[in-house]
GROMACS .gro file of C-alpha atoms in nm:
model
  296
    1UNK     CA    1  -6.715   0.971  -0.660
    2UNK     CA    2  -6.502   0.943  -0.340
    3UNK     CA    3  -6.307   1.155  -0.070
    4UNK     CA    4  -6.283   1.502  -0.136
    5UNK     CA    5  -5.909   1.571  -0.226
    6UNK     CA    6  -5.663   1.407  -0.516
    7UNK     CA    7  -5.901   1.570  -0.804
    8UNK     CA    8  -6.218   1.407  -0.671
    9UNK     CA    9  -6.523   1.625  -0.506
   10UNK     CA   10  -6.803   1.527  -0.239
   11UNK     CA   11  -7.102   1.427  -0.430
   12UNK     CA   12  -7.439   1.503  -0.213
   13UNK     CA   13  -7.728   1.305  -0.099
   14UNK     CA   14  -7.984   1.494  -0.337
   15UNK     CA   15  -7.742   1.400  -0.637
   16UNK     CA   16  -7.744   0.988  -0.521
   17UNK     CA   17  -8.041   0.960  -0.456
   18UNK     CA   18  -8.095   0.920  -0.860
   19UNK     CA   19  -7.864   0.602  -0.825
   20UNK     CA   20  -7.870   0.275  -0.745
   21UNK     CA   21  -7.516   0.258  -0.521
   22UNK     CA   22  -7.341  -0.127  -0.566
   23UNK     CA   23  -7.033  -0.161  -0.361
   24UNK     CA   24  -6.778  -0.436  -0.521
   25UNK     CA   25  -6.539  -0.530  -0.280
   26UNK     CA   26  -6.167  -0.618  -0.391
   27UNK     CA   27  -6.141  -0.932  -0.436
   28UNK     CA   28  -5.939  -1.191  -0.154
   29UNK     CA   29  -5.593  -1.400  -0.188
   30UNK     CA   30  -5.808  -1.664  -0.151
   31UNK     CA   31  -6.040  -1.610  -0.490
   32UNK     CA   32  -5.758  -1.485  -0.645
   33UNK     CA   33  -5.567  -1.789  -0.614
   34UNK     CA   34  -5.857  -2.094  -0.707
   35UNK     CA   35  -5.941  -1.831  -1.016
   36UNK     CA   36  -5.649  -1.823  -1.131
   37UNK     CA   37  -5.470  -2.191  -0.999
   38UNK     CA   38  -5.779  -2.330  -1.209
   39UNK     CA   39  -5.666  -2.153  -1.532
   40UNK     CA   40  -5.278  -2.253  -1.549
   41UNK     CA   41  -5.369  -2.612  -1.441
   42UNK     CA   42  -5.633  -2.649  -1.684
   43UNK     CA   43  -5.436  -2.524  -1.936
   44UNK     CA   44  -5.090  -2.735  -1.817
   45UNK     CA   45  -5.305  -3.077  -1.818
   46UNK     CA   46  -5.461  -3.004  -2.139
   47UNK     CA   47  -5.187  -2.919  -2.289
   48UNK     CA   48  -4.977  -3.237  -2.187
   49UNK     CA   49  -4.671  -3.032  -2.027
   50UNK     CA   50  -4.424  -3.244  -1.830
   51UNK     CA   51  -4.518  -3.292  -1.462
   52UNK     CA   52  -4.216  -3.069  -1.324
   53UNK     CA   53  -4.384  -2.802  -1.486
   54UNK     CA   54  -4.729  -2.827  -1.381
   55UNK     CA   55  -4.576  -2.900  -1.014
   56UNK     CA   56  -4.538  -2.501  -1.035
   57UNK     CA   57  -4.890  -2.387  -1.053
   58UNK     CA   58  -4.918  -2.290  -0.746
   59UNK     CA   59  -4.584  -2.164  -0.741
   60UNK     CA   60  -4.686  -1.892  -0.983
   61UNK     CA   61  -5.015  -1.782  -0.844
   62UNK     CA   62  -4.868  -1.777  -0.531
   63UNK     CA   63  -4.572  -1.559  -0.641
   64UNK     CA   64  -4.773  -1.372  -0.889
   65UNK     CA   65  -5.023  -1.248  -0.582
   66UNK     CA   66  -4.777  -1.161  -0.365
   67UNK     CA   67  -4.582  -0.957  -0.611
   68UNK     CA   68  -4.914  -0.776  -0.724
   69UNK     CA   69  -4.979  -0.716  -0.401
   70UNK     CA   70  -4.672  -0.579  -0.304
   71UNK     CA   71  -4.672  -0.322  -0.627
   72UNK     CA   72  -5.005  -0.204  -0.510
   73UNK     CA   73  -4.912  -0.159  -0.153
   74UNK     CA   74  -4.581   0.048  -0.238
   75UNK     CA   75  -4.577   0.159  -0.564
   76UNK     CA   76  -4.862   0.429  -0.574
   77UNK     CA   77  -5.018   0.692  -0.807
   78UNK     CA   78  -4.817   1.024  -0.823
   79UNK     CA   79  -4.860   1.344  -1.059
   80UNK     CA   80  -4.528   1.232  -1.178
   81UNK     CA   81  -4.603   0.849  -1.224
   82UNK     CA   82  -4.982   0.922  -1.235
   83UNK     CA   83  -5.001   0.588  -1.447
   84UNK     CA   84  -4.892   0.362  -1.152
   85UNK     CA   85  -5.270   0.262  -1.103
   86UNK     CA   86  -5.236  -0.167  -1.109
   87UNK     CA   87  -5.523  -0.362  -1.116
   88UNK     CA   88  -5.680  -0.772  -1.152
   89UNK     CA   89  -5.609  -0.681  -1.524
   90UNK     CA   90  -5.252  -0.667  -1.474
   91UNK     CA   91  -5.295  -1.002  -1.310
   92UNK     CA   92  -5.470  -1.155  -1.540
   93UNK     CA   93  -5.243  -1.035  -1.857
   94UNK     CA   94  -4.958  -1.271  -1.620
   95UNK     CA   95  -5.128  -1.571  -1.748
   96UNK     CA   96  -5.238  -1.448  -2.065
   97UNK     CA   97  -4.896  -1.409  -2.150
   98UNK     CA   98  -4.807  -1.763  -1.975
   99UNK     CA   99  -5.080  -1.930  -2.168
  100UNK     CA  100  -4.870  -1.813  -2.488
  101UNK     CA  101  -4.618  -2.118  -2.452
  102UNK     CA  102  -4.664  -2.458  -2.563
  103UNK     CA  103  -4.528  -2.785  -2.403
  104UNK     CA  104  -4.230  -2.846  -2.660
  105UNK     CA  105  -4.036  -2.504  -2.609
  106UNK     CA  106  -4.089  -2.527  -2.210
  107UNK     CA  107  -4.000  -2.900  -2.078
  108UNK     CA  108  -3.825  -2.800  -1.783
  109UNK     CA  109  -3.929  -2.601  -1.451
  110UNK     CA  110  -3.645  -2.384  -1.494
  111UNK     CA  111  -3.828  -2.255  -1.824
  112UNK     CA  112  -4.150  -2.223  -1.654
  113UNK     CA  113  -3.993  -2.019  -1.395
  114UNK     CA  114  -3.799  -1.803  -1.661
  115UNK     CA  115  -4.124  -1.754  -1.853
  116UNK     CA  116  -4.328  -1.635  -1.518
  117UNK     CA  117  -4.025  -1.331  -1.445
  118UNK     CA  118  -4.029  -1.265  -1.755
  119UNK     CA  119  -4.433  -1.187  -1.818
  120UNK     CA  120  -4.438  -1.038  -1.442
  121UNK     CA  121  -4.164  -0.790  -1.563
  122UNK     CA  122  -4.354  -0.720  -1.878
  123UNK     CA  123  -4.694  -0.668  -1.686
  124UNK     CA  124  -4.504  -0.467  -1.437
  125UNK     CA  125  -4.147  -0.361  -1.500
  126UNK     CA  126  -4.238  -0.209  -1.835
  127UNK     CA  127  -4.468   0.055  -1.642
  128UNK     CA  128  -4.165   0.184  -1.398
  129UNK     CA  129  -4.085   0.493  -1.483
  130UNK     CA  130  -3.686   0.614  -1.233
  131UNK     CA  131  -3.456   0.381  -1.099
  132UNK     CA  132  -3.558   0.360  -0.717
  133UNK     CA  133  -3.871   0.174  -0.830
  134UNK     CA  134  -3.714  -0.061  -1.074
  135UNK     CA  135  -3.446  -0.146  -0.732
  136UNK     CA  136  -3.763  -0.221  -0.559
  137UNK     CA  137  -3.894  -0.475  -0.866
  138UNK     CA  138  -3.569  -0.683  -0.880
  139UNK     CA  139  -3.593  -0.702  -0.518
  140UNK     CA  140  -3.920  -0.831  -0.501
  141UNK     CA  141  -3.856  -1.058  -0.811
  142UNK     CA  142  -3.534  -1.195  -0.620
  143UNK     CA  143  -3.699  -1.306  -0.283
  144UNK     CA  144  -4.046  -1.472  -0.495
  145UNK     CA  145  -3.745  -1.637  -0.688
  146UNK     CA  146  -3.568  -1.746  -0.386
  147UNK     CA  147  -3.861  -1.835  -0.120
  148UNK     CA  148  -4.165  -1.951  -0.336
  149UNK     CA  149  -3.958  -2.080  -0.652
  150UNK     CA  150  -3.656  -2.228  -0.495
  151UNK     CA  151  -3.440  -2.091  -0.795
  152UNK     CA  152  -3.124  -1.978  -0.809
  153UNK     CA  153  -3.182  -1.716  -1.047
  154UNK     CA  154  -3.052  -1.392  -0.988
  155UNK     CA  155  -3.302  -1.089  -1.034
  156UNK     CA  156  -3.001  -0.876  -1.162
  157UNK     CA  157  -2.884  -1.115  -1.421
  158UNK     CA  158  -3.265  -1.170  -1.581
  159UNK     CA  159  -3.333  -0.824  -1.591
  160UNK     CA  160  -3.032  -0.631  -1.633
  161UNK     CA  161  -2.707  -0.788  -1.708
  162UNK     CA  162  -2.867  -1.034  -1.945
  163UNK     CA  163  -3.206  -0.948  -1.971
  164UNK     CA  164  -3.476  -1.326  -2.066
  165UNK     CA  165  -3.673  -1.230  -2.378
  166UNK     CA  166  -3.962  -1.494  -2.468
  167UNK     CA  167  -4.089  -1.386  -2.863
  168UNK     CA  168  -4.295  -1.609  -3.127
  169UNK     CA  169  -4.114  -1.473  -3.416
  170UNK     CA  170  -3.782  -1.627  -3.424
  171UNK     CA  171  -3.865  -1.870  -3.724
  172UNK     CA  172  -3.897  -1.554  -3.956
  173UNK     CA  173  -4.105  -1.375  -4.192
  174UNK     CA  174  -4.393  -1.584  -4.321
  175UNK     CA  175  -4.417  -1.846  -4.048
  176UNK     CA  176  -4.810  -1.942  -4.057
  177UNK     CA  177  -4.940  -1.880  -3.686
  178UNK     CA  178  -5.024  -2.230  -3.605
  179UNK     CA  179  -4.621  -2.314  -3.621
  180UNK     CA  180  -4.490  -1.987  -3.465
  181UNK     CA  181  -4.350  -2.086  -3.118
  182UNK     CA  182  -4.366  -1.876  -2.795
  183UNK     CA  183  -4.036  -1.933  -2.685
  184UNK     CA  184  -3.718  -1.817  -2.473
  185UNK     CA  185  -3.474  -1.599  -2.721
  186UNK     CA  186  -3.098  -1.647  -2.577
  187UNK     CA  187  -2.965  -1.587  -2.892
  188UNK     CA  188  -2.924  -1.210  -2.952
  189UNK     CA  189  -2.712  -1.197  -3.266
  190UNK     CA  190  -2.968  -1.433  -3.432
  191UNK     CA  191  -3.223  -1.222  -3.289
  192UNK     CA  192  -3.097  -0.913  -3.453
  193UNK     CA  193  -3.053  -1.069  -3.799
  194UNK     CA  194  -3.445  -1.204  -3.790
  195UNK     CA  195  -3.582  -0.868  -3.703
  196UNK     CA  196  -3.341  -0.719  -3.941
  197UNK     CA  197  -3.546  -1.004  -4.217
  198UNK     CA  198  -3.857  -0.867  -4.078
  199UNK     CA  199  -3.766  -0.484  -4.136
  200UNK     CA  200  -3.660  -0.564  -4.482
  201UNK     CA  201  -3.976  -0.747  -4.568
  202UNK     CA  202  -4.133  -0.446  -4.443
  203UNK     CA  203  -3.968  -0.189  -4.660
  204UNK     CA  204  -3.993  -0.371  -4.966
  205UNK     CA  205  -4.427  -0.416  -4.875
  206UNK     CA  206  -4.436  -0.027  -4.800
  207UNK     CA  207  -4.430   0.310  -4.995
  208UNK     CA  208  -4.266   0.416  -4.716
  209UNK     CA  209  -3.949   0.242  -4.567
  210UNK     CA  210  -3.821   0.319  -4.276
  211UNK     CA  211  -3.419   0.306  -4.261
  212UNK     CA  212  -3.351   0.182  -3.892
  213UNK     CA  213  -3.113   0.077  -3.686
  214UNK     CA  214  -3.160  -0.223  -3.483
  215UNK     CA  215  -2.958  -0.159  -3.182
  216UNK     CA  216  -3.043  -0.314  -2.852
  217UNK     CA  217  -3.288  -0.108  -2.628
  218UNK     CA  218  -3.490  -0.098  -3.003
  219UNK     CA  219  -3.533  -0.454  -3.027
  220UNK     CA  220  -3.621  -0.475  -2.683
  221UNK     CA  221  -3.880  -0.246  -2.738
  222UNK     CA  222  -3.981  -0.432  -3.041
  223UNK     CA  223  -4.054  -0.744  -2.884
  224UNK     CA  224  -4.219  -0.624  -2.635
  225UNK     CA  225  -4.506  -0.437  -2.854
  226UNK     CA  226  -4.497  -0.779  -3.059
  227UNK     CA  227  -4.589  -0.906  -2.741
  228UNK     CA  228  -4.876  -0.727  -2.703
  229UNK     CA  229  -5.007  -0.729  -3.047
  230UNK     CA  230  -5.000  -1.092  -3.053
  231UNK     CA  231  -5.254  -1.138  -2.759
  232UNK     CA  232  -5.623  -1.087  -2.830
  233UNK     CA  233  -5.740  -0.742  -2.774
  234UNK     CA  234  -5.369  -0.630  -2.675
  235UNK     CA  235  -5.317  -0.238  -2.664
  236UNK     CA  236  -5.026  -0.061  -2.521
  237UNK     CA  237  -4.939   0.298  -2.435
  238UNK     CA  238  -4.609   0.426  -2.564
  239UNK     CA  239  -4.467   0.712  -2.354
  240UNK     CA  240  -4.174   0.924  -2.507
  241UNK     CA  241  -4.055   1.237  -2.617
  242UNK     CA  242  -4.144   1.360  -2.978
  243UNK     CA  243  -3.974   1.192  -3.252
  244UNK     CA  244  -3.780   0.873  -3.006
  245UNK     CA  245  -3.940   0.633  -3.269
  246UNK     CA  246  -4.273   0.507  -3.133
  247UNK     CA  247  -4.454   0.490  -3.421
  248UNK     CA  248  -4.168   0.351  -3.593
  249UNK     CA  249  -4.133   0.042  -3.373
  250UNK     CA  250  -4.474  -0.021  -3.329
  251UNK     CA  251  -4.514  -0.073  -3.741
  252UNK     CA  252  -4.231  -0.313  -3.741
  253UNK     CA  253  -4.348  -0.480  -3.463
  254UNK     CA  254  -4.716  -0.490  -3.591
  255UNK     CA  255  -4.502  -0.683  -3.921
  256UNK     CA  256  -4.328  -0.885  -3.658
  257UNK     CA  257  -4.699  -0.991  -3.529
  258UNK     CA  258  -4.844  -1.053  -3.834
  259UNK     CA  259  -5.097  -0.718  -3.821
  260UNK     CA  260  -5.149  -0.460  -4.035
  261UNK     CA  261  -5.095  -0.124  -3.933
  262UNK     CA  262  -5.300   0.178  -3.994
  263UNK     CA  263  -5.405   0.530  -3.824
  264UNK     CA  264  -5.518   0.860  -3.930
  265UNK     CA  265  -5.296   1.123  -4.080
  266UNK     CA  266  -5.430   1.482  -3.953
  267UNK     CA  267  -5.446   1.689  -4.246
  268UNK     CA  268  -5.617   2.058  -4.275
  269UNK     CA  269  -5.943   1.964  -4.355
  270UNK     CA  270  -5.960   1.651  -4.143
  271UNK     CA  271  -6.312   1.615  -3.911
  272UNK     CA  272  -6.567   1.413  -3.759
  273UNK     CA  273  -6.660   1.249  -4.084
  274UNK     CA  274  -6.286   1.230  -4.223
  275UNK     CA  275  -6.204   1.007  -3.857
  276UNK     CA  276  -6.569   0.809  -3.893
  277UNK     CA  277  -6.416   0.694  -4.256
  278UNK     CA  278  -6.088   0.575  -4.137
  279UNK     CA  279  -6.231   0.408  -3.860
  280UNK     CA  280  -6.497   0.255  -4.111
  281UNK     CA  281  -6.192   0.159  -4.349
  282UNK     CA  282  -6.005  -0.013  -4.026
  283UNK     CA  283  -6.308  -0.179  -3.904
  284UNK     CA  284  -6.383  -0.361  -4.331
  285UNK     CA  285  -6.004  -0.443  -4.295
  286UNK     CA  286  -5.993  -0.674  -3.972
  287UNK     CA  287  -6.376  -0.787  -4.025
  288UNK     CA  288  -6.457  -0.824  -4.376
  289UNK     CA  289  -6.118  -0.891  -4.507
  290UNK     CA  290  -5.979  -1.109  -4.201
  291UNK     CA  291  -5.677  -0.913  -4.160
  292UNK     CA  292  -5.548  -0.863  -3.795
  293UNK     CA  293  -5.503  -0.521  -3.754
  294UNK     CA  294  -5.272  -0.243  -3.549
  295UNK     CA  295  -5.467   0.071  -3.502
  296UNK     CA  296  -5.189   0.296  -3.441
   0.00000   0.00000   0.00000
């Protein structure tokens, strides 16, 4: 339904008229910002974080709108970045990933205002797909930074030169979930030699290992699937050519997360009932048998 043009076609009167037509309106800064400002400062108070750090509520919704309302303004839907379509979701999935962190590994506004860039680039960065648009993120990250955070951080620095990384992993393989901590990763060498622990455990759990190589732009990729599989309901769309390693990263990272990962292997005879069974064999594996699960 909508304007003829862009794939969509004029639907008549005589078909409506079967419908009952509700119009939801997008919702305001205003609503947007009490939603939202009433999340992160419940949480923050409950929570017991320091009172620098709650100071910055507002400093996040604030900076959060305007950025998602920037994106939405400038970076629009193209056949060649048809995927650019950001919604209240992507909002939302902000504080999710805020609501991660807990009040000993973030004591300090500066952390608070590390953790925001860093879950506004994952909710938005991580969809860009050329350079020109990625300019326009760091810009737009810079002045928030600058104007609504009063930080000296450069958007350059965190994103490119030395890129923040926030993971609940780094105590290593078989930390129980209530001690993992959300928190900021500066230390890449150590970084490398737990997921290198992880990818062991891995191959020596597996009938089939997988022989990587950990280099950089694969353990950022890594964490951020870990990121995603460690939030409730997470789900992510990996977009590569044939054969770049998706499915390779997203198994460790389901290990890093503490998931199990399973799919369906397409063999000759595979059907309808052949995909009903595997989703019937996922479905006794995360509900009967408590396991979380990566359905891959």
């Amino acid at each position: 339904c909508g304007e003829p043009g862009g794939g969509r076609n004029h639907v008549t009167p005589r078909f409506l008229r079967f419908f009952h037509m509700v119009c939801v309106p997008e919702i305001s800064d205003g609503s947007m910002s009490l939603m939202f400002s009433s999340i992160l400062n419940g949480f923050l108070s409950k929570k017991n974080f320091s009172e620098g750090v709650r100071t910055l509520t507002s400093a996040v919704v604030k900076g959060t709108t305007e950025l998602f309302r920037s994106v939405v303004a400038d970076l629009l839907p193209t056949p060649s970045r048809c995927h650019y379509t950001f919604n209240l979701r992507d909002v939302s999935k902000v504080f999710q990933g805020i609501l991660q962190v807990k009040p000993r590994s973030c004591q300090r506004e500066d952390v608070m205002t590390k953790l925001w860039a860093h879950e506004a680039a994952r909710c938005f960065h991580d969809r860009l797909i050329n350079k020109q648009d990625k300019e326009y993120f760091y810009e737009k990250m810079g002045g928030l930074l600058q104007t609504v955070f009063a930080s000296n951080l450069d958007a350059k620095t965190i994103f490119v030169d030395k890129p923040i990384m926030f993971g609940n992993y780094m105590k290593g393989v078989g930390t129980p979930d209530e001690d993992k901590l959300y928190e900021e990763i500066a230390d890449r060498k150590k970084l490398g030699k737990v997921l290198e622990d992880f990818l062991d455990d891995f191959n020596l759990n597996t009938s089939k290992p997988m022989p990587l190589v950990l280099f950089m732009d694969c353990i950022d990729h890594v964490n951020r699937i870990a990121r995603v599989l460690g939030q409730p309901r997470g789900n992510a769309l990996l977009v590569g050519v044939g054969g770049s390693g998706k499915q390779s990263v997203t198994r460790l990272a389901s290990h890093v997360a503490g998931a199990v990962c399973t799919g369906i292997e397409l063999t000759r005879g595979y059907g309808a009932q052949a995909f009903k069974e595997d989703i019937k064999r996922m479905m006794f594996m995360a509900g009967v048998d408590g396991n979380q699960v990566t359905f891959l």
